[in-house]
XYZ file of C-alpha atoms in Angstrom:
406
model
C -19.971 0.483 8.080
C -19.642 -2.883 6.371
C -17.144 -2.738 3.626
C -20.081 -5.142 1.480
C -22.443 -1.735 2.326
C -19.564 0.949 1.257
C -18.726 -1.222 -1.852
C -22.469 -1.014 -2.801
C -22.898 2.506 -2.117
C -19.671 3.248 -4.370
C -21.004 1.534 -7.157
C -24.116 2.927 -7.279
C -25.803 -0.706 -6.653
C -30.071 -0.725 -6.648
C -31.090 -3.839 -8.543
C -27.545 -5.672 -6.997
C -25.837 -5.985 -3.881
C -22.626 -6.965 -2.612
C -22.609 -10.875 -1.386
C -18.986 -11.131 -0.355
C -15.684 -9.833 -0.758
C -12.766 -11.989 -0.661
C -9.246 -11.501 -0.363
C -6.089 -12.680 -2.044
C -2.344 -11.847 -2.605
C -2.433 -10.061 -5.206
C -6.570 -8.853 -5.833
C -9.607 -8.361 -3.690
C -12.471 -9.901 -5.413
C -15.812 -8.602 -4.874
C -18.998 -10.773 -5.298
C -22.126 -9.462 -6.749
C -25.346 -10.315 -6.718
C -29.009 -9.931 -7.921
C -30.906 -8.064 -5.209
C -33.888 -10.344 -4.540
C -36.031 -10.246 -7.634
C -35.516 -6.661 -8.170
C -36.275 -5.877 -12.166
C -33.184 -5.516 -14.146
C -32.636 -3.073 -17.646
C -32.013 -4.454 -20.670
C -28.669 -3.589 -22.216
C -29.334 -2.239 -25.021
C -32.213 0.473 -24.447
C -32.209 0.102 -20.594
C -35.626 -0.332 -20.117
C -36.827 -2.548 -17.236
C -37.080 -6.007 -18.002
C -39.890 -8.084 -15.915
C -38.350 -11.325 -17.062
C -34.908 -13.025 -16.292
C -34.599 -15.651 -19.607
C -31.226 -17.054 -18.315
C -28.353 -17.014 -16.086
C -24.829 -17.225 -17.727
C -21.400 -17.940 -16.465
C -19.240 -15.817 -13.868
C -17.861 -12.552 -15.578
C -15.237 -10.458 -14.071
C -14.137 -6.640 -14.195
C -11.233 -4.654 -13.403
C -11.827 -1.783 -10.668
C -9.941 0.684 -9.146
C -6.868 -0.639 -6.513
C -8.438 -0.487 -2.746
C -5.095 0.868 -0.733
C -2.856 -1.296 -2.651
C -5.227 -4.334 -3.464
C -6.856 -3.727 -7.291
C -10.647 -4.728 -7.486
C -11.974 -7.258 -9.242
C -15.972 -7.537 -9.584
C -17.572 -11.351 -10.383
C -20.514 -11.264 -11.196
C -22.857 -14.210 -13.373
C -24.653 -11.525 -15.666
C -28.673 -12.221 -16.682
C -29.970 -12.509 -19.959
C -33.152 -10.759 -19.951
C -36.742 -10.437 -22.201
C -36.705 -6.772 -23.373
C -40.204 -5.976 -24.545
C -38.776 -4.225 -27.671
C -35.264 -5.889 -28.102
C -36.140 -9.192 -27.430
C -33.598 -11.290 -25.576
C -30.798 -9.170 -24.484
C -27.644 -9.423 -21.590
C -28.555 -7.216 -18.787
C -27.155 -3.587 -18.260
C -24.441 -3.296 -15.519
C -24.401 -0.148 -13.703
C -21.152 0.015 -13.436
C -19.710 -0.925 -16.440
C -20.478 -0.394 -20.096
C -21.734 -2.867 -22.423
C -18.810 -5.516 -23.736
C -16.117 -4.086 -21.615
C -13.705 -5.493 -18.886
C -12.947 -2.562 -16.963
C -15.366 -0.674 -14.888
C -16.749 2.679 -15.748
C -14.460 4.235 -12.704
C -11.515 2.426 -14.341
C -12.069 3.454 -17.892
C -12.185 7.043 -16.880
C -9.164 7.176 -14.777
C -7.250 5.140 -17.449
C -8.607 7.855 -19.994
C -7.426 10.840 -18.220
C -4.085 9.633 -17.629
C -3.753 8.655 -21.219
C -4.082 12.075 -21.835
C -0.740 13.154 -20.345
C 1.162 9.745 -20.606
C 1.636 7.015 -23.442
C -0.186 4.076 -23.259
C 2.788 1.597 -22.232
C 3.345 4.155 -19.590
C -0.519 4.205 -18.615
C -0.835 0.359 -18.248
C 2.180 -0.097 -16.098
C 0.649 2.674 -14.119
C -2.293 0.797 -13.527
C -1.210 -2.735 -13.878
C -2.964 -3.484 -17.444
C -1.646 -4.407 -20.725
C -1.016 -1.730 -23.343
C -3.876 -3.148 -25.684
C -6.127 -2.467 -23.168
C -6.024 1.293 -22.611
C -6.145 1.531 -26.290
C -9.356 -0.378 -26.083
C -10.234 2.190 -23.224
C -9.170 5.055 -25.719
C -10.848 4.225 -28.153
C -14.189 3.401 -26.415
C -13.827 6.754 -24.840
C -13.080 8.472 -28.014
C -16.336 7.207 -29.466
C -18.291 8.366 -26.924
C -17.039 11.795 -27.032
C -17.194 11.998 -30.141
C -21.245 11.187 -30.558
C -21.921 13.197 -27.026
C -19.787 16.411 -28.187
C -21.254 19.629 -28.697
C -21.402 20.416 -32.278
C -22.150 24.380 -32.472
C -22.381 26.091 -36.339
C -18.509 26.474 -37.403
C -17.397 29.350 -39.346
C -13.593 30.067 -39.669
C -11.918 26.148 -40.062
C -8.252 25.606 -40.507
C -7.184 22.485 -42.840
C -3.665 21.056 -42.843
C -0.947 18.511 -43.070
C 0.879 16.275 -40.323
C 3.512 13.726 -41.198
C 2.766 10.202 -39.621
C 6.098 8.786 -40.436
C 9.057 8.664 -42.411
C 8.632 8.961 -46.261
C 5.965 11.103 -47.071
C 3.351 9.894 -45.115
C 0.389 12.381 -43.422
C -2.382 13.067 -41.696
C -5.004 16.346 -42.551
C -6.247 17.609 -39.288
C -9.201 20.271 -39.240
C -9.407 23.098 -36.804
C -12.155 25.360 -35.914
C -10.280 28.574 -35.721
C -12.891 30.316 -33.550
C -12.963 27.745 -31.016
C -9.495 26.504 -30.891
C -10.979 22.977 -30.842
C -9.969 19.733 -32.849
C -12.962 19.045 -35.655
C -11.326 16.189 -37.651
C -8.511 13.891 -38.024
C -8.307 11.864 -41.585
C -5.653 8.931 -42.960
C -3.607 10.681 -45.834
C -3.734 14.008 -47.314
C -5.584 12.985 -50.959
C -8.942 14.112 -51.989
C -10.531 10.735 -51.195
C -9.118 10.832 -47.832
C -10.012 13.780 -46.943
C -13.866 14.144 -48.487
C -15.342 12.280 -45.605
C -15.064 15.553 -43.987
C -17.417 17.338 -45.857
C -19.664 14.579 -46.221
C -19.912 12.345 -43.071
C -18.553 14.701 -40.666
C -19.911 18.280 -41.848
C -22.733 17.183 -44.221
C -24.789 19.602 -46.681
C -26.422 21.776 -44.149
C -23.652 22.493 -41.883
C -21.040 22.947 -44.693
C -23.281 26.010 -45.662
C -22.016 27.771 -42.586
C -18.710 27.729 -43.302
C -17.428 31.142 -44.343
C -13.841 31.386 -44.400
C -11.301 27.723 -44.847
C -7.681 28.508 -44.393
C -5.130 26.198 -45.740
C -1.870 25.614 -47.546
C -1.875 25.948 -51.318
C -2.317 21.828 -51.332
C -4.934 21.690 -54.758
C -6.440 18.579 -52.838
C -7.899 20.854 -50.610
C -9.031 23.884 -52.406
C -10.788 21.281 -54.945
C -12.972 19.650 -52.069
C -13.333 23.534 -50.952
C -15.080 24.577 -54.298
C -16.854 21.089 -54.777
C -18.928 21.330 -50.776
C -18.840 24.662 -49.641
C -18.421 26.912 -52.847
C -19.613 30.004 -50.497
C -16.745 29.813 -48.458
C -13.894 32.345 -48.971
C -10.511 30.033 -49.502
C -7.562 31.894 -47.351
C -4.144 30.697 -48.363
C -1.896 30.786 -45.087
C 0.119 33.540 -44.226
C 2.634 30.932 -42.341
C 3.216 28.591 -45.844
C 3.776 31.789 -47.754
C 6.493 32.964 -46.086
C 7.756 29.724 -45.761
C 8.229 29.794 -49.567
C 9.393 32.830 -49.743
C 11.865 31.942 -46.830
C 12.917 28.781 -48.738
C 13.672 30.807 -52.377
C 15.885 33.092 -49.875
C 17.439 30.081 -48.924
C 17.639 28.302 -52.267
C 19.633 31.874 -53.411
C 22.061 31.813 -50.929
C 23.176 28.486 -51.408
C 23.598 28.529 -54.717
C 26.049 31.644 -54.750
C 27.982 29.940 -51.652
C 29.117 27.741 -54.304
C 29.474 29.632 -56.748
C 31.823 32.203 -54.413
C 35.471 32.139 -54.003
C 36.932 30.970 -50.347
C 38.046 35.026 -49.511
C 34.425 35.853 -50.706
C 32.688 33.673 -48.678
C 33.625 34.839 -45.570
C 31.681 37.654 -44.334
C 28.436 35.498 -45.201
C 29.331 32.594 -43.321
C 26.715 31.979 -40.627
C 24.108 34.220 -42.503
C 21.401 31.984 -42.966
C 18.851 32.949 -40.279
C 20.591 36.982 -40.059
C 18.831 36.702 -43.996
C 15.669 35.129 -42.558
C 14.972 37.148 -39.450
C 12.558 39.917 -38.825
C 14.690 43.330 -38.490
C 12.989 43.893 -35.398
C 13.782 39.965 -33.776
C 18.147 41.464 -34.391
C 20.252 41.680 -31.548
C 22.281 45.268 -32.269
C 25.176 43.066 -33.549
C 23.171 41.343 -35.530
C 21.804 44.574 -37.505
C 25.508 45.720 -37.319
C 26.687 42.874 -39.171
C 23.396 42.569 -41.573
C 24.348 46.535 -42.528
C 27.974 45.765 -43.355
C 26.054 42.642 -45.466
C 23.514 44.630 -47.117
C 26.194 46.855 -49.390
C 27.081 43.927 -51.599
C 25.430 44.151 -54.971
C 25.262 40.437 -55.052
C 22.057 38.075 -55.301
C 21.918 37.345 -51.715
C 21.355 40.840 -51.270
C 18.783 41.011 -53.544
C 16.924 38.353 -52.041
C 17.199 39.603 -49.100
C 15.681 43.233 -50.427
C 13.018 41.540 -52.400
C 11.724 39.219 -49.041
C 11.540 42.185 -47.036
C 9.884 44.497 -49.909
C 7.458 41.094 -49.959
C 6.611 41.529 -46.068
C 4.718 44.771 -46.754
C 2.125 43.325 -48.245
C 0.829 41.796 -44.608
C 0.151 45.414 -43.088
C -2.191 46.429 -46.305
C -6.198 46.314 -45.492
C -7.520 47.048 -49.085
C -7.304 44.321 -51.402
C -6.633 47.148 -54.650
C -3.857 48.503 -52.798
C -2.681 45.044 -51.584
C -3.161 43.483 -54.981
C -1.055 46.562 -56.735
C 1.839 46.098 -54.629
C 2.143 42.221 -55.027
C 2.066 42.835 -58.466
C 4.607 45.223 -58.711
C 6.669 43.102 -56.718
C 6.305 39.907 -58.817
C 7.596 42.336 -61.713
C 10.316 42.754 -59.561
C 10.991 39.164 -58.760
C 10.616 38.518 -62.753
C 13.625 40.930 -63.445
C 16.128 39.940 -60.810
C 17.259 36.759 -62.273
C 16.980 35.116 -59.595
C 15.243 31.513 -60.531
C 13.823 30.433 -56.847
C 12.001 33.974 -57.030
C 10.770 33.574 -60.348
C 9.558 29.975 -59.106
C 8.044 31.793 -56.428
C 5.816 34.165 -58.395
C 4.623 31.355 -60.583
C 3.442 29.863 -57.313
C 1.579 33.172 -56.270
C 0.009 33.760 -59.811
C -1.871 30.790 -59.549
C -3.202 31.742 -56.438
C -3.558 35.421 -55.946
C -7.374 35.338 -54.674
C -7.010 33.141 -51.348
C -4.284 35.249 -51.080
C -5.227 38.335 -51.667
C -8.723 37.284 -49.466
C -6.144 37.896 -46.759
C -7.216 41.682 -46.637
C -10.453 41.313 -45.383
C -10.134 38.290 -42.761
C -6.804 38.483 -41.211
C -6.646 34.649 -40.209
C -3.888 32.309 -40.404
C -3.351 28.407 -39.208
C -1.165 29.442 -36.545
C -3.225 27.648 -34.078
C -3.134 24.969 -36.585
C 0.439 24.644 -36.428
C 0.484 24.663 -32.468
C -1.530 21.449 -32.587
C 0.765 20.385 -34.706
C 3.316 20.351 -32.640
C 1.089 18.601 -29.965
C 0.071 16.295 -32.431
C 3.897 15.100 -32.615
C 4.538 15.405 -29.075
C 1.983 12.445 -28.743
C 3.710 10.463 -31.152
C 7.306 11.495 -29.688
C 6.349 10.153 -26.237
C 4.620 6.798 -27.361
C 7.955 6.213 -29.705
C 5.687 6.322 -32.703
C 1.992 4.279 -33.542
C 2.680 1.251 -35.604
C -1.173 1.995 -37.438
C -3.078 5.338 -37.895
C -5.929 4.125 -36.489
C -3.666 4.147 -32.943
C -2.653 7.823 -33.934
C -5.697 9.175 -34.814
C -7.836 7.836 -31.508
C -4.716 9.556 -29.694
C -5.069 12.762 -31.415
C -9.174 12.818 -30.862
C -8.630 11.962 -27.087
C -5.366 14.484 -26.287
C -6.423 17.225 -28.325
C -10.211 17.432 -29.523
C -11.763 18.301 -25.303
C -14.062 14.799 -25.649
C -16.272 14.127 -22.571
C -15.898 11.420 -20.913
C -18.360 8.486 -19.947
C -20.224 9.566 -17.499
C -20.491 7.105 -14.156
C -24.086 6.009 -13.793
């Protein structure tokens, strides 16, 4: 077989063919031409076009290496006269509209990209960074409009820093699916309404029955503004976080306030205080027993955070709700400020916790993309805009298809 024939046969060639390929040092250039006066699509709606309106200068496009040769295609593109679109540049099979890489190309690029950084992409394939973040980006909008977009339910709605100094992107999970819905600039109210908007809209917001999210009032305001039906879930995870950190909070505050002879048995305490009883190694409850005796506040924070964890194994929200509130009465009474900060905290949002009862779901998934989410940034060094980030976070971690080779 002539390697003009398999070259034509590979790229799926019927209004085209293959005139000549030549051969240099560093590419092999393949020539392509118009197959006799075979009709050609317009680019925009491919339909075929009966007229050719002009012939424009040579165009070339990056293919896949041949052994160790890459490919280049040349090829003087037609202008053609669409019935409906008027005067429009011919659709190339195997390439999309605009771009500089072929279809082949853009896909490999795109599934490396996926496990790689860009820099590390492009020197895999001999391009320049910019340009597999053009191919990311192309790809991402593709998936994006040919995704399939079932009725979502259960979403997750959080928080991931960008940068340095406050800085964040909200990311939206569909809990059921374990799929990437939404990535959005910032964390604010503006920011983040888009969501609900452009990406959900009115009808499909209506599905939505339970959103779980940290107690962020950003969030629960859009909540109650688009999809007042849905049940707000406060997360389980960001709870005992704060509860975690008011442990913490106590028993730094009496390390400075204890003598040198005092201190002792509590050095190295911090996570023996924040551990499950069940996660202990036997020394560790040995030592945590010997701990426990003191009638000190980092014993009683310790007593109250584990007196706190019992509300997670309750299933009726009456029985759930009269233990929390005995234990904020608690909390009130131990003098213990962090706590007392704590309960203020929960007051003001006792029903999306409390909702906690009945649905049983918390952003831990959520917080697993997270960490992939950072793990992107971690092996590109960082993304110098958030447009960069967020077509990297779509493309690694939302399953988009891919173009599809015509």
């Amino acid at each position: 077989m002539l390697i003009e024939t398999f070259l034509r046969k590979q790229l799926g060639l019927k209004a085209h063919t293959v005139t000549k390929v030549e051969e240099t040092e560093q590419f092999m250039i393949v020539h392509i031409d118009r197959l006799g006066s075979r009709l050609l699509r317009c680019g925009l709606c491919r339909q075929r076009c009966r007229k050719v309106h002009s012939v424009q200068k040579a165009r070339v496009w990056r293919d896949l290496s041949m052994r160790k040769l890459p490919l280049k295609l040349r090829y003087r593109p037609r202008r053609v006269e669409c019935p409906r679109c008027g005067v429009r540049v011919e659709d190339f099979p195997w390439a999309e509209p605009w771009a500089r890489a072929t279809t082949a190309l853009s896909n490999a690029v795109a599934r490396l990209a996926r496990e790689l950084s860009w820099q590390g992409t492009a020197r895999q394939y001999g391009l320049n960074w910019k340009s597999v973040a053009t191919i990311v980006k192309r790809a991402v909008l593709y998936g994006l409009k040919q995704r399939v977009r079932p009725p979502v339910h259960v979403i997750g709605i959080d928080e991931v820093s960008r940068r340095k100094g406050q800085v964040y992107l909200t990311v939206v999970y569909d809990l059921e699916r374990r799929v990437l819905l939404w990535v959005g600039d910032d964390r604010t109210e503006e920011a983040v309404r888009p969501f609900f908007t452009k990406e959900m809209g009115t009808r499909r917001c209506q599905t939505l029955r339970v959103i779980c999210m940290d107690m962020w009032a950003s969030y629960a305001n859009l909540v109650r503004e688009h999809a007042p039906q849905a049940q707000i879930l406060f997360d389980r995870f960001h709870i005992v976080k704060h509860l975690n950190e008011a442990v913490e909070e106590v028993r730094r505050s009496e390390m400075r306030r204890l003598s040198r002879k005092e201190k002792v048995p509590f050095k190295r305490s911090r996570w023996l205080l924040l551990k499950n009883p069940w996660n202990l190694s036997d020394d560790q409850k040995e030592r945590l027993s010997t701990l426990v005796r003191w009638n000190i506040p980092i014993v009683r924070a310790y007593y109250l955070k584990e007196a706190f964890r019992m509300f997670w194994e309750y299933h009726q929200t009456k029985r759930a709700g009269d233990h929390l509130e005995k234990w904020m009465r608690s909390a009130m009474r131990s003098r213990l400020e962090p706590f007392k900060k704590f309960v203020r905290t929960l007051r003001g949002h006792l029903d999306g916790i409390l909702s906690w009862t009945k649905h049983r779901v918390s952003n831990g998934a959520v917080e697993g993309m997270n960490n992939k989410i950072k793990s992107i940034s971690h092996r590109s060094f960082g993304f110098r805009t958030a447009e960069n980030f967020i077509a990297a976070i779509y493309h690694c971690c939302a399953k988009l298809p891919l173009p599809l080779e015509r």
